[in-house]
Amino acid sequence: MKQKYRGKKLFLLFLIMGLSLFYGDFYGNSLPIEQAQLIIIIDFNDFMCFSCLDSFVEFCQSLPLHSKDGKVCGVLVVNEADETDLSFKIVEKKLRGFISANNIKFPVLIDNLHIFNPLAEDGTVIILFNHRGKCIKKYLFPLKREQKADILGALKD
Amino acid sequence: MRKRKICMGVLFLAVLFCSRLQFILAEEVRQVSLEEVLSIGNLDDNILFQWAGVAVDSQNYIYVTDAMDYCLKKFDCQGNLQKKIGRKGQGPGEFLAPRLLDCSRAYIYVTDQYVPGFQVFNKDLKFQHRIPLRMFINDFKVISDSEIAVAAVTSDQTCRILVLNTKGEVIRKFHYSEKKSSLMMNWIDFDFDSRKNLYIAYNFQDKIVKFDPQGKKLWSHSLMKMKHVKKKKIGSFIVPCEIVYKDIAVDSTGKVYVLSGEFSKNPSRDVYVLDPEGKQKAALTLPEGSHCIYIDGSDFLYSRAGDGITLKKYRIIDSERQAESMNK
């Protein structure tokens, strides 16, 4: 389940910074993406499958409060084929409801440029950066207990 | 010369027959239109995010479950939010995925996709009690304050509707098919008319069936003229993956409205209107795809729009119905 990505952090960060410049988060703030240690890529299809979201929501609620400090960031990916201006706005509204109902504290942006779609081919995933930026791990949901401990441990460090 | 005259005669008759046939068909299935009278929820508000179920009480209050924010919501007939209750959880008044609902004279009954049974609320949305069940519910209708009819998902693949009392005890059982079916093939939606006749639409079979209150089958019809739906293997299970009918609802005059699944010209939008004898008399097309239809006591039709962020209420404009009411 766990894969390693090397040397891609800068590329990903660059892309996300670009996205954040374009869109910001739902509260109109620009996103402190460059500090992010953890990026959660949320597959919009999982929004229609509430059991798929369960593990994800549980994980989000276990994140320490410092996720507000920009260490954690979410990106919602939508299917290119389904996208129109109206459907994008509908997705935005649903995400707003989801964030509020699940008390999610970190910023989430919508990737309507579809840059992250390939990373979410297997559903909602977590991409973890270590503090040196040399190693990236990818975790798929549902998370195993030790994977969750890994991630939370890395955030503490 | 004579042959030519015969040919011309046959051709003339054929043309006449075809034009007459077209006229007959046009007479048989007329198109019914809808007039929007209310729209609840839009892109900018925070009222509905992903509504799942709707019910309307005798005072025209509209109750809606919202799966995205785990809430049960009450609106007045103008669409103003009166109250909402709920959050994520499994305690009283909490939901994991609120779904179906229906109301009796005094109470609102709500199901959760992941928690078997009902939560019961009063009309002020105060939690009253829970009706525990061991099985998940595919569809249900409240018959009275003391009886609920439930199409349950059972592991033994039997086809039955259970009538429960308010404690969840089975008062009586009704088998709508003697055959045991393969996984999910017995899934149904159902509704009753004012005379307690039962109408069933199978979700994964091309079959609409009517039973009288004593359980006698009165008719069975196929609207799509198809035999099988595609199936796929998920793990060790083989399950159907194409929905034939999504919902069924009966209005106060006994007309039966069947929401199509994936096999109609406009999937999830075409609604076939049958008379009480099961003959298709009319059709209508919803402006947007919906997962369900609901018809209230005043015969207004409710359906989904905006992929679940909007609830629409329509007046059904049926020329035959208008003529009937004029005659009355």
Short mmCIF file of C-alpha atoms in Angstrom, two decimals:
data_model
loop_
_atom_site.label_atom_id
_atom_site.label_comp_id
_atom_site.label_asym_id
_atom_site.label_seq_id
_atom_site.Cartn_x
_atom_site.Cartn_y
_atom_site.Cartn_z
CA MET A 1 0.00 0.00 0.00
CA LYS A 2 2.84 2.33 0.78
CA GLN A 3 4.89 3.71 -2.07
CA LYS A 4 7.91 5.96 -2.06
CA TYR A 5 8.29 8.97 -4.25
CA ARG A 6 11.68 10.62 -4.46
CA GLY A 7 12.53 14.04 -5.73
CA LYS A 8 8.97 15.06 -6.44
CA LYS A 9 8.33 17.29 -3.52
CA LEU A 10 9.47 20.46 -5.19
CA PHE A 11 7.39 19.69 -8.25
CA LEU A 12 4.27 19.01 -6.22
CA LEU A 13 4.80 22.01 -4.00
CA PHE A 14 5.23 24.20 -7.02
CA LEU A 15 1.97 22.98 -8.47
CA ILE A 16 0.08 23.41 -5.26
CA MET A 17 1.47 26.88 -4.75
CA GLY A 18 0.27 27.71 -8.21
CA LEU A 19 -3.16 26.36 -7.40
CA SER A 20 -3.33 28.24 -4.14
CA LEU A 21 -2.49 31.48 -5.92
CA PHE A 22 -5.38 30.86 -8.27
CA TYR A 23 -7.99 29.70 -5.83
CA GLY A 24 -7.13 30.14 -2.16
CA ASP A 25 -9.28 28.21 0.28
CA PHE A 26 -12.98 28.51 0.98
CA TYR A 27 -12.50 31.24 3.52
CA GLY A 28 -10.70 33.46 1.04
CA ASN A 29 -7.28 32.98 2.64
CA SER A 30 -4.22 32.13 0.61
CA LEU A 31 -2.88 28.71 1.52
CA PRO A 32 0.45 28.29 3.30
CA ILE A 33 1.18 25.29 1.10
CA GLU A 34 4.95 25.58 1.18
CA GLN A 35 4.90 24.55 4.86
CA ALA A 36 2.69 21.52 4.26
CA GLN A 37 4.03 18.19 5.49
CA LEU A 38 0.88 16.33 4.70
CA ILE A 39 -1.34 16.68 1.66
CA ILE A 40 -4.60 14.82 1.61
CA ILE A 41 -5.89 14.28 -1.91
CA ILE A 42 -9.62 13.70 -1.68
CA ASP A 43 -11.38 11.86 -4.49
CA PHE A 44 -14.77 13.48 -5.11
CA ASN A 45 -16.25 10.07 -5.94
CA ASP A 46 -15.73 9.16 -2.29
CA PHE A 47 -18.22 11.90 -1.41
CA MET A 48 -20.93 9.69 -2.85
CA CYS A 49 -19.75 6.72 -0.78
CA PHE A 50 -20.15 7.57 2.86
CA SER A 51 -18.44 4.44 4.11
CA CYS A 52 -15.39 5.33 1.95
CA LEU A 53 -15.22 8.69 3.69
CA ASP A 54 -15.48 7.27 7.18
CA SER A 55 -11.83 6.36 7.61
CA PHE A 56 -10.82 9.66 6.07
CA VAL A 57 -13.02 11.70 8.40
CA GLU A 58 -11.86 9.75 11.42
CA PHE A 59 -8.25 10.43 10.47
CA CYS A 60 -8.91 14.14 9.94
CA GLN A 61 -10.47 14.42 13.37
CA SER A 62 -7.46 12.74 14.95
CA LEU A 63 -5.08 15.31 13.51
CA PRO A 64 -3.51 17.57 16.10
CA LEU A 65 -4.68 21.15 16.29
CA HIS A 66 -1.47 22.41 14.73
CA SER A 67 -2.89 21.24 11.40
CA LYS A 68 -4.21 24.79 11.41
CA ASP A 69 -0.61 26.00 11.14
CA GLY A 70 -0.34 24.89 7.57
CA LYS A 71 1.28 21.50 8.07
CA VAL A 72 -1.78 19.82 6.61
CA CYS A 73 -3.58 20.71 3.42
CA GLY A 74 -6.36 19.06 1.43
CA VAL A 75 -6.91 18.98 -2.31
CA LEU A 76 -10.21 17.79 -3.76
CA VAL A 77 -9.96 16.19 -7.19
CA VAL A 78 -12.96 15.94 -9.50
CA ASN A 79 -13.53 13.88 -12.60
CA GLU A 80 -12.64 15.83 -15.73
CA ALA A 81 -15.51 14.34 -17.73
CA ASP A 82 -18.12 15.60 -15.25
CA GLU A 83 -16.89 19.12 -15.05
CA THR A 84 -18.83 22.16 -16.10
CA ASP A 85 -18.95 25.55 -14.47
CA LEU A 86 -22.17 24.58 -12.68
CA SER A 87 -20.90 21.21 -11.52
CA PHE A 88 -17.77 22.90 -10.16
CA LYS A 89 -19.94 25.22 -8.09
CA ILE A 90 -21.99 22.27 -6.87
CA VAL A 91 -18.81 20.47 -5.80
CA GLU A 92 -17.71 23.63 -4.02
CA LYS A 93 -20.97 23.79 -2.09
CA LYS A 94 -20.85 20.12 -1.10
CA LEU A 95 -17.29 20.51 0.10
CA ARG A 96 -18.35 23.51 2.17
CA GLY A 97 -21.04 21.40 3.84
CA PHE A 98 -18.68 18.49 4.35
CA ILE A 99 -15.96 20.65 5.96
CA SER A 100 -18.43 22.31 8.28
CA ALA A 101 -20.25 19.10 9.29
CA ASN A 102 -17.04 17.20 9.97
CA ASN A 103 -15.25 20.06 11.71
CA ILE A 104 -12.26 19.91 9.39
CA LYS A 105 -9.72 22.51 10.45
CA PHE A 106 -7.18 22.47 7.65
CA PRO A 107 -7.62 24.31 4.34
CA VAL A 108 -8.97 22.40 1.35
CA LEU A 109 -8.83 23.59 -2.24
CA ILE A 110 -10.41 22.19 -5.39
CA ASP A 111 -8.09 21.05 -8.17
CA ASN A 112 -10.11 22.08 -11.19
CA LEU A 113 -6.96 21.97 -13.31
CA HIS A 114 -6.92 18.18 -12.71
CA ILE A 115 -3.25 18.17 -11.81
CA PHE A 116 -3.72 15.72 -8.97
CA ASN A 117 -6.12 13.33 -10.68
CA PRO A 118 -3.43 10.72 -11.44
CA LEU A 119 -2.50 10.58 -7.75
CA ALA A 120 -6.10 9.87 -6.74
CA GLU A 121 -6.67 6.99 -9.14
CA ASP A 122 -7.07 4.61 -6.21
CA GLY A 123 -9.33 6.94 -4.23
CA THR A 124 -8.55 9.35 -1.42
CA VAL A 125 -4.85 9.31 -0.50
CA ILE A 126 -2.39 10.93 1.86
CA ILE A 127 0.98 12.15 0.70
CA LEU A 128 3.48 12.62 3.47
CA PHE A 129 6.64 14.71 3.24
CA ASN A 130 9.38 14.23 5.80
CA HIS A 131 10.97 17.30 7.29
CA ARG A 132 14.03 17.05 5.04
CA GLY A 133 11.93 16.82 1.93
CA LYS A 134 13.83 13.81 0.62
CA CYS A 135 11.20 11.15 0.91
CA ILE A 136 7.50 11.11 0.15
CA LYS A 137 5.13 8.34 1.15
CA LYS A 138 1.68 7.69 -0.20
CA TYR A 139 -1.02 6.09 1.94
CA LEU A 140 -4.36 4.82 0.74
CA PHE A 141 -7.55 4.81 2.77
CA PRO A 142 -8.65 2.99 4.84
CA LEU A 143 -5.51 3.46 6.90
CA LYS A 144 -4.08 0.72 9.05
CA ARG A 145 -3.44 1.58 12.68
CA GLU A 146 0.36 1.60 12.23
CA GLN A 147 0.09 3.78 9.14
CA LYS A 148 -1.96 6.29 11.09
CA ALA A 149 0.61 6.24 13.88
CA ASP A 150 3.39 6.77 11.30
CA ILE A 151 1.71 9.83 9.90
CA LEU A 152 0.82 11.40 13.22
CA GLY A 153 4.35 10.69 14.46
CA ALA A 154 5.85 12.39 11.43
CA LEU A 155 3.69 15.45 12.00
CA LYS A 156 4.85 15.64 15.64
CA ASP A 157 8.48 15.59 14.58
CA MET B 1 -52.91 -1.50 -65.16
CA ARG B 2 -55.05 -3.46 -62.75
CA LYS B 3 -51.99 -4.55 -60.77
CA ARG B 4 -50.89 -0.95 -60.57
CA LYS B 5 -54.28 0.07 -59.19
CA ILE B 6 -54.10 -2.69 -56.58
CA CYS B 7 -50.61 -1.61 -55.57
CA MET B 8 -51.73 2.00 -55.28
CA GLY B 9 -54.71 0.89 -53.18
CA VAL B 10 -52.51 -1.14 -50.82
CA LEU B 11 -50.07 1.73 -50.51
CA PHE B 12 -52.92 4.14 -49.73
CA LEU B 13 -54.28 1.82 -47.04
CA ALA B 14 -50.80 1.36 -45.55
CA VAL B 15 -50.28 5.11 -45.33
CA LEU B 16 -53.73 5.52 -43.79
CA PHE B 17 -53.03 2.76 -41.24
CA CYS B 18 -49.68 4.23 -40.29
CA SER B 19 -51.09 7.70 -39.78
CA ARG B 20 -53.94 6.25 -37.73
CA LEU B 21 -51.48 4.15 -35.70
CA GLN B 22 -49.45 7.23 -34.91
CA PHE B 23 -52.64 8.96 -33.81
CA ILE B 24 -53.62 6.01 -31.61
CA LEU B 25 -50.18 5.87 -29.99
CA ALA B 26 -50.20 9.60 -29.43
CA GLU B 27 -53.57 9.19 -27.75
CA GLU B 28 -52.40 6.35 -25.54
CA VAL B 29 -49.31 7.93 -24.01
CA ARG B 30 -49.69 11.64 -23.58
CA GLN B 31 -46.96 13.87 -22.28
CA VAL B 32 -47.58 15.44 -18.88
CA SER B 33 -45.79 18.64 -18.00
CA LEU B 34 -44.51 20.04 -14.72
CA GLU B 35 -44.73 23.53 -13.33
CA GLU B 36 -42.15 24.41 -10.71
CA VAL B 37 -43.79 25.87 -7.63
CA LEU B 38 -40.97 25.74 -5.09
CA SER B 39 -37.20 25.34 -5.04
CA ILE B 40 -35.30 24.79 -1.81
CA GLY B 41 -31.52 25.19 -1.72
CA ASN B 42 -29.18 26.90 -4.16
CA LEU B 43 -25.48 27.30 -4.83
CA ASP B 44 -24.93 30.11 -2.36
CA ASP B 45 -26.91 29.10 0.71
CA ASN B 46 -26.12 26.48 3.34
CA ILE B 47 -29.54 24.84 3.42
CA LEU B 48 -29.14 21.59 1.49
CA PHE B 49 -25.89 19.86 0.57
CA GLN B 50 -26.91 16.33 -0.48
CA TRP B 51 -30.52 15.66 0.32
CA ALA B 52 -31.51 12.00 0.40
CA GLY B 53 -35.15 11.62 1.49
CA VAL B 54 -38.23 13.82 1.56
CA ALA B 55 -41.68 13.59 3.16
CA VAL B 56 -44.52 16.07 3.58
CA ASP B 57 -46.99 16.04 6.46
CA SER B 58 -50.70 16.89 6.43
CA GLN B 59 -49.91 20.53 7.32
CA ASN B 60 -47.60 20.80 4.30
CA TYR B 61 -44.39 20.97 6.29
CA ILE B 62 -41.54 19.44 4.28
CA TYR B 63 -39.03 17.16 6.02
CA VAL B 64 -35.71 16.38 4.35
CA THR B 65 -32.70 14.28 5.30
CA ASP B 66 -29.31 15.62 4.28
CA ALA B 67 -26.55 13.03 4.08
CA MET B 68 -23.73 15.53 3.72
CA ASP B 69 -24.27 17.35 7.00
CA TYR B 70 -25.96 14.44 8.86
CA CYS B 71 -29.16 16.38 9.50
CA LEU B 72 -32.93 16.14 9.46
CA LYS B 73 -34.46 19.45 8.32
CA LYS B 74 -37.96 20.89 8.47
CA PHE B 75 -39.20 23.51 6.01
CA ASP B 76 -42.51 25.36 5.82
CA CYS B 77 -44.54 25.32 2.60
CA GLN B 78 -42.70 28.45 1.42
CA GLY B 79 -39.38 26.62 1.69
CA ASN B 80 -38.14 28.46 4.79
CA LEU B 81 -35.99 26.36 7.08
CA GLN B 82 -37.88 26.00 10.37
CA LYS B 83 -35.52 23.72 12.23
CA LYS B 84 -32.75 21.22 11.77
CA ILE B 85 -31.35 18.54 13.99
CA GLY B 86 -28.46 16.12 13.76
CA ARG B 87 -24.73 15.64 13.61
CA LYS B 88 -22.42 12.77 12.87
CA GLY B 89 -22.70 9.92 15.34
CA GLN B 90 -24.80 7.02 16.52
CA GLY B 91 -26.46 8.58 19.54
CA PRO B 92 -30.05 9.84 19.77
CA GLY B 93 -30.68 12.35 17.01
CA GLU B 94 -27.33 11.61 15.37
CA PHE B 95 -26.71 10.01 11.98
CA LEU B 96 -23.98 8.35 9.95
CA ALA B 97 -25.91 8.66 6.68
CA PRO B 98 -29.55 9.73 7.11
CA ARG B 99 -31.59 8.42 4.23
CA LEU B 100 -35.28 7.53 3.96
CA LEU B 101 -38.03 9.17 5.95
CA ASP B 102 -41.79 9.20 6.22
CA CYS B 103 -44.30 10.72 8.59
CA SER B 104 -47.39 9.60 10.44
CA ARG B 105 -49.89 12.02 12.00
CA ALA B 106 -47.60 12.62 14.99
CA TYR B 107 -44.11 11.39 14.17
CA ILE B 108 -41.25 11.42 11.66
CA TYR B 109 -39.46 8.11 11.04
CA VAL B 110 -35.91 8.29 9.71
CA THR B 111 -33.55 5.54 8.58
CA ASP B 112 -29.76 5.55 8.50
CA GLN B 113 -27.88 3.74 5.76
CA TYR B 114 -25.42 2.28 8.26
CA VAL B 115 -27.56 1.83 11.36
CA PRO B 116 -30.45 -0.65 11.11
CA GLY B 117 -33.83 0.52 12.38
CA PHE B 118 -35.56 3.87 12.76
CA GLN B 119 -35.12 7.00 14.76
CA VAL B 120 -38.45 8.56 15.65
CA PHE B 121 -38.89 12.32 16.05
CA ASN B 122 -41.91 14.43 16.83
CA LYS B 123 -43.00 17.16 14.42
CA ASP B 124 -40.80 19.61 16.32
CA LEU B 125 -37.83 17.34 15.44
CA LYS B 126 -37.33 16.28 19.04
CA PHE B 127 -35.93 12.78 19.30
CA GLN B 128 -38.52 10.41 20.77
CA HIS B 129 -37.16 6.89 20.61
CA ARG B 130 -35.40 4.37 18.45
CA ILE B 131 -37.03 1.36 16.80
CA PRO B 132 -34.31 -1.26 16.61
CA LEU B 133 -34.22 -3.72 13.75
CA ARG B 134 -31.75 -6.41 12.81
CA MET B 135 -31.93 -5.73 9.09
CA PHE B 136 -31.24 -2.80 6.82
CA ILE B 137 -34.19 -1.09 5.18
CA ASN B 138 -34.50 -0.73 1.42
CA ASP B 139 -37.79 1.17 1.50
CA PHE B 140 -40.58 1.82 3.97
CA LYS B 141 -43.93 3.55 4.27
CA VAL B 142 -45.74 4.60 7.41
CA ILE B 143 -49.23 3.13 7.29
CA SER B 144 -50.49 4.74 10.53
CA ASP B 145 -49.20 5.91 13.92
CA SER B 146 -48.97 2.26 14.92
CA GLU B 147 -47.90 0.44 11.72
CA ILE B 148 -44.91 0.72 9.41
CA ALA B 149 -44.44 -1.35 6.25
CA VAL B 150 -40.79 -2.21 5.58
CA ALA B 151 -39.00 -3.77 2.61
CA ALA B 152 -35.96 -5.10 4.40
CA VAL B 153 -32.67 -6.33 3.00
CA THR B 154 -32.50 -9.92 4.17
CA SER B 155 -29.66 -12.38 3.91
CA ASP B 156 -31.94 -15.27 2.89
CA GLN B 157 -33.03 -13.47 -0.34
CA THR B 158 -36.72 -13.86 0.46
CA CYS B 159 -39.09 -11.31 -1.06
CA ARG B 160 -41.26 -9.94 1.70
CA ILE B 161 -42.62 -6.78 3.21
CA LEU B 162 -42.86 -6.72 6.98
CA VAL B 163 -45.48 -4.72 8.84
CA LEU B 164 -44.06 -3.58 12.18
CA ASN B 165 -45.57 -1.99 15.26
CA THR B 166 -43.91 0.97 16.97
CA LYS B 167 -41.69 -1.36 18.98
CA GLY B 168 -40.31 -2.91 15.82
CA GLU B 169 -42.18 -6.19 16.34
CA VAL B 170 -43.42 -7.92 13.21
CA ILE B 171 -47.23 -7.86 13.13
CA ARG B 172 -47.57 -9.55 9.75
CA LYS B 173 -45.51 -10.54 6.74
CA PHE B 174 -46.34 -10.27 3.10
CA HIS B 175 -44.47 -12.28 0.45
CA TYR B 176 -44.47 -10.41 -2.83
CA SER B 177 -42.75 -13.30 -4.60
CA GLU B 178 -42.50 -16.98 -3.75
CA LYS B 179 -39.21 -17.34 -5.59
CA LYS B 180 -35.94 -16.79 -3.81
CA SER B 181 -33.89 -14.39 -5.88
CA SER B 182 -30.17 -13.88 -6.28
CA LEU B 183 -28.42 -11.12 -4.38
CA MET B 184 -30.16 -7.71 -4.62
CA MET B 185 -32.57 -8.90 -7.32
CA ASN B 186 -35.45 -8.70 -4.81
CA TRP B 187 -34.78 -5.06 -3.98
CA ILE B 188 -37.89 -2.95 -4.41
CA ASP B 189 -39.49 0.40 -3.86
CA PHE B 190 -43.17 0.44 -3.01
CA ASP B 191 -46.15 2.62 -2.23
CA PHE B 192 -49.82 2.25 -1.26
CA ASP B 193 -52.85 3.94 -2.75
CA SER B 194 -55.72 5.30 -0.64
CA ARG B 195 -57.44 1.89 -0.74
CA LYS B 196 -54.31 0.18 0.65
CA ASN B 197 -53.49 -1.52 -2.64
CA LEU B 198 -49.76 -2.14 -2.84
CA TYR B 199 -47.61 -1.16 -5.83
CA ILE B 200 -44.09 -2.53 -6.17
CA ALA B 201 -41.30 -1.47 -8.54
CA TYR B 202 -38.30 -3.78 -8.67
CA ASN B 203 -34.97 -1.96 -8.74
CA PHE B 204 -33.10 -4.55 -10.79
CA GLN B 205 -35.90 -6.28 -12.71
CA ASP B 206 -38.26 -4.93 -15.34
CA LYS B 207 -41.32 -5.52 -13.21
CA ILE B 208 -44.11 -3.38 -11.72
CA VAL B 209 -46.64 -5.34 -9.66
CA LYS B 210 -49.93 -4.48 -7.93
CA PHE B 211 -51.44 -6.40 -5.00
CA ASP B 212 -54.81 -5.85 -3.35
CA PRO B 213 -54.99 -5.32 0.46
CA GLN B 214 -55.48 -9.10 0.93
CA GLY B 215 -52.20 -9.81 -0.88
CA LYS B 216 -53.69 -11.07 -4.14
CA LYS B 217 -51.63 -10.18 -7.17
CA LEU B 218 -53.76 -8.05 -9.52
CA TRP B 219 -51.29 -7.43 -12.32
CA SER B 220 -47.64 -7.40 -13.27
CA HIS B 221 -46.19 -5.28 -16.10
CA SER B 222 -42.86 -4.65 -17.79
CA LEU B 223 -42.44 -1.16 -19.19
CA MET B 224 -38.94 -1.47 -20.62
CA LYS B 225 -39.46 -4.82 -22.38
CA MET B 226 -36.10 -6.11 -21.24
CA LYS B 227 -35.13 -9.44 -19.77
CA HIS B 228 -31.91 -9.08 -17.83
CA VAL B 229 -29.68 -6.44 -16.32
CA LYS B 230 -25.90 -6.59 -16.38
CA LYS B 231 -24.22 -8.08 -13.35
CA LYS B 232 -20.71 -7.83 -12.05
CA LYS B 233 -18.59 -9.65 -9.55
CA ILE B 234 -17.61 -7.80 -6.40
CA GLY B 235 -15.46 -10.01 -4.22
CA SER B 236 -17.26 -13.31 -4.05
CA PHE B 237 -20.66 -11.78 -4.84
CA ILE B 238 -22.33 -11.31 -8.20
CA VAL B 239 -24.55 -8.25 -8.09
CA PRO B 240 -26.69 -6.36 -10.62
CA CYS B 241 -25.17 -3.07 -11.71
CA GLU B 242 -27.95 -1.43 -13.73
CA ILE B 243 -31.06 0.02 -12.12
CA VAL B 244 -34.31 -0.52 -14.00
CA TYR B 245 -36.69 1.46 -11.77
CA LYS B 246 -35.60 3.92 -9.11
CA ASP B 247 -38.83 4.75 -7.35
CA ILE B 248 -42.60 4.46 -7.40
CA ALA B 249 -45.26 6.80 -6.00
CA VAL B 250 -49.05 6.88 -6.11
CA ASP B 251 -51.13 10.07 -6.17
CA SER B 252 -54.52 10.67 -4.57
CA THR B 253 -56.40 9.63 -7.73
CA GLY B 254 -54.63 6.27 -7.90
CA LYS B 255 -52.26 7.13 -10.73
CA VAL B 256 -48.92 5.39 -10.40
CA TYR B 257 -45.68 7.26 -11.13
CA VAL B 258 -42.61 5.14 -11.86
CA LEU B 259 -39.18 6.77 -12.03
CA SER B 260 -36.97 5.14 -14.63
CA GLY B 261 -33.45 3.97 -14.05
CA GLU B 262 -30.75 3.57 -16.67
CA PHE B 263 -32.77 2.06 -19.51
CA SER B 264 -35.09 4.89 -20.51
CA LYS B 265 -34.43 7.57 -23.11
CA ASN B 266 -33.66 10.08 -20.35
CA PRO B 267 -32.13 8.01 -17.54
CA SER B 268 -33.29 8.95 -14.02
CA ARG B 269 -35.56 11.62 -15.53
CA ASP B 270 -38.35 9.79 -17.34
CA VAL B 271 -41.40 9.08 -15.21
CA TYR B 272 -44.04 6.68 -16.52
CA VAL B 273 -47.61 7.34 -15.44
CA LEU B 274 -49.82 4.26 -15.14
CA ASP B 275 -53.52 4.05 -14.41
CA PRO B 276 -54.67 1.81 -11.53
CA GLU B 277 -54.99 -1.08 -14.00
CA GLY B 278 -51.32 -0.78 -14.91
CA LYS B 279 -51.73 0.68 -18.39
CA GLN B 280 -49.29 3.38 -19.25
CA LYS B 281 -51.35 6.48 -19.92
CA ALA B 282 -48.80 9.24 -19.80
CA ALA B 283 -45.17 10.13 -19.32
CA LEU B 284 -43.28 13.08 -17.99
CA THR B 285 -39.63 14.04 -17.94
CA LEU B 286 -38.01 15.63 -14.92
CA PRO B 287 -35.80 18.62 -15.75
CA GLU B 288 -32.87 16.97 -13.93
CA GLY B 289 -31.94 13.46 -12.92
CA SER B 290 -33.28 12.33 -9.55
CA HIS B 291 -32.72 9.37 -7.25
CA CYS B 292 -36.34 9.43 -6.08
CA ILE B 293 -39.76 10.97 -6.53
CA TYR B 294 -42.27 11.85 -3.85
CA ILE B 295 -45.92 12.84 -4.25
CA ASP B 296 -47.57 14.64 -1.34
CA GLY B 297 -51.22 14.60 -0.23
CA SER B 298 -52.05 17.47 -2.60
CA ASP B 299 -50.43 15.64 -5.54
CA PHE B 300 -47.37 17.87 -5.85
CA LEU B 301 -44.31 16.03 -7.08
CA TYR B 302 -40.88 16.46 -5.44
CA SER B 303 -37.57 15.53 -7.03
CA ARG B 304 -33.88 16.29 -6.92
CA ALA B 305 -31.95 18.97 -8.79
CA GLY B 306 -28.38 20.25 -8.73
CA ASP B 307 -27.05 16.83 -7.83
CA GLY B 308 -28.73 16.97 -4.44
CA ILE B 309 -28.23 20.60 -3.40
CA THR B 310 -31.75 21.53 -4.48
CA LEU B 311 -35.20 20.09 -3.80
CA LYS B 312 -37.82 20.95 -6.42
CA LYS B 313 -41.57 20.88 -5.97
CA TYR B 314 -43.76 20.71 -9.08
CA ARG B 315 -47.42 20.92 -9.94
CA ILE B 316 -48.32 18.09 -12.32
CA ILE B 317 -50.14 19.50 -15.32
CA ASP B 318 -52.14 16.70 -16.85
CA SER B 319 -54.81 17.62 -19.39
CA GLU B 320 -56.87 14.54 -18.49
CA ARG B 321 -56.79 15.38 -14.80
CA GLN B 322 -57.86 18.96 -15.54
CA ALA B 323 -60.74 17.68 -17.70
CA GLU B 324 -61.80 15.31 -14.90
CA SER B 325 -61.82 18.08 -12.31
CA MET B 326 -63.76 20.36 -14.70
CA ASN B 327 -66.39 17.62 -15.12
CA LYS B 328 -66.64 17.17 -11.37
#
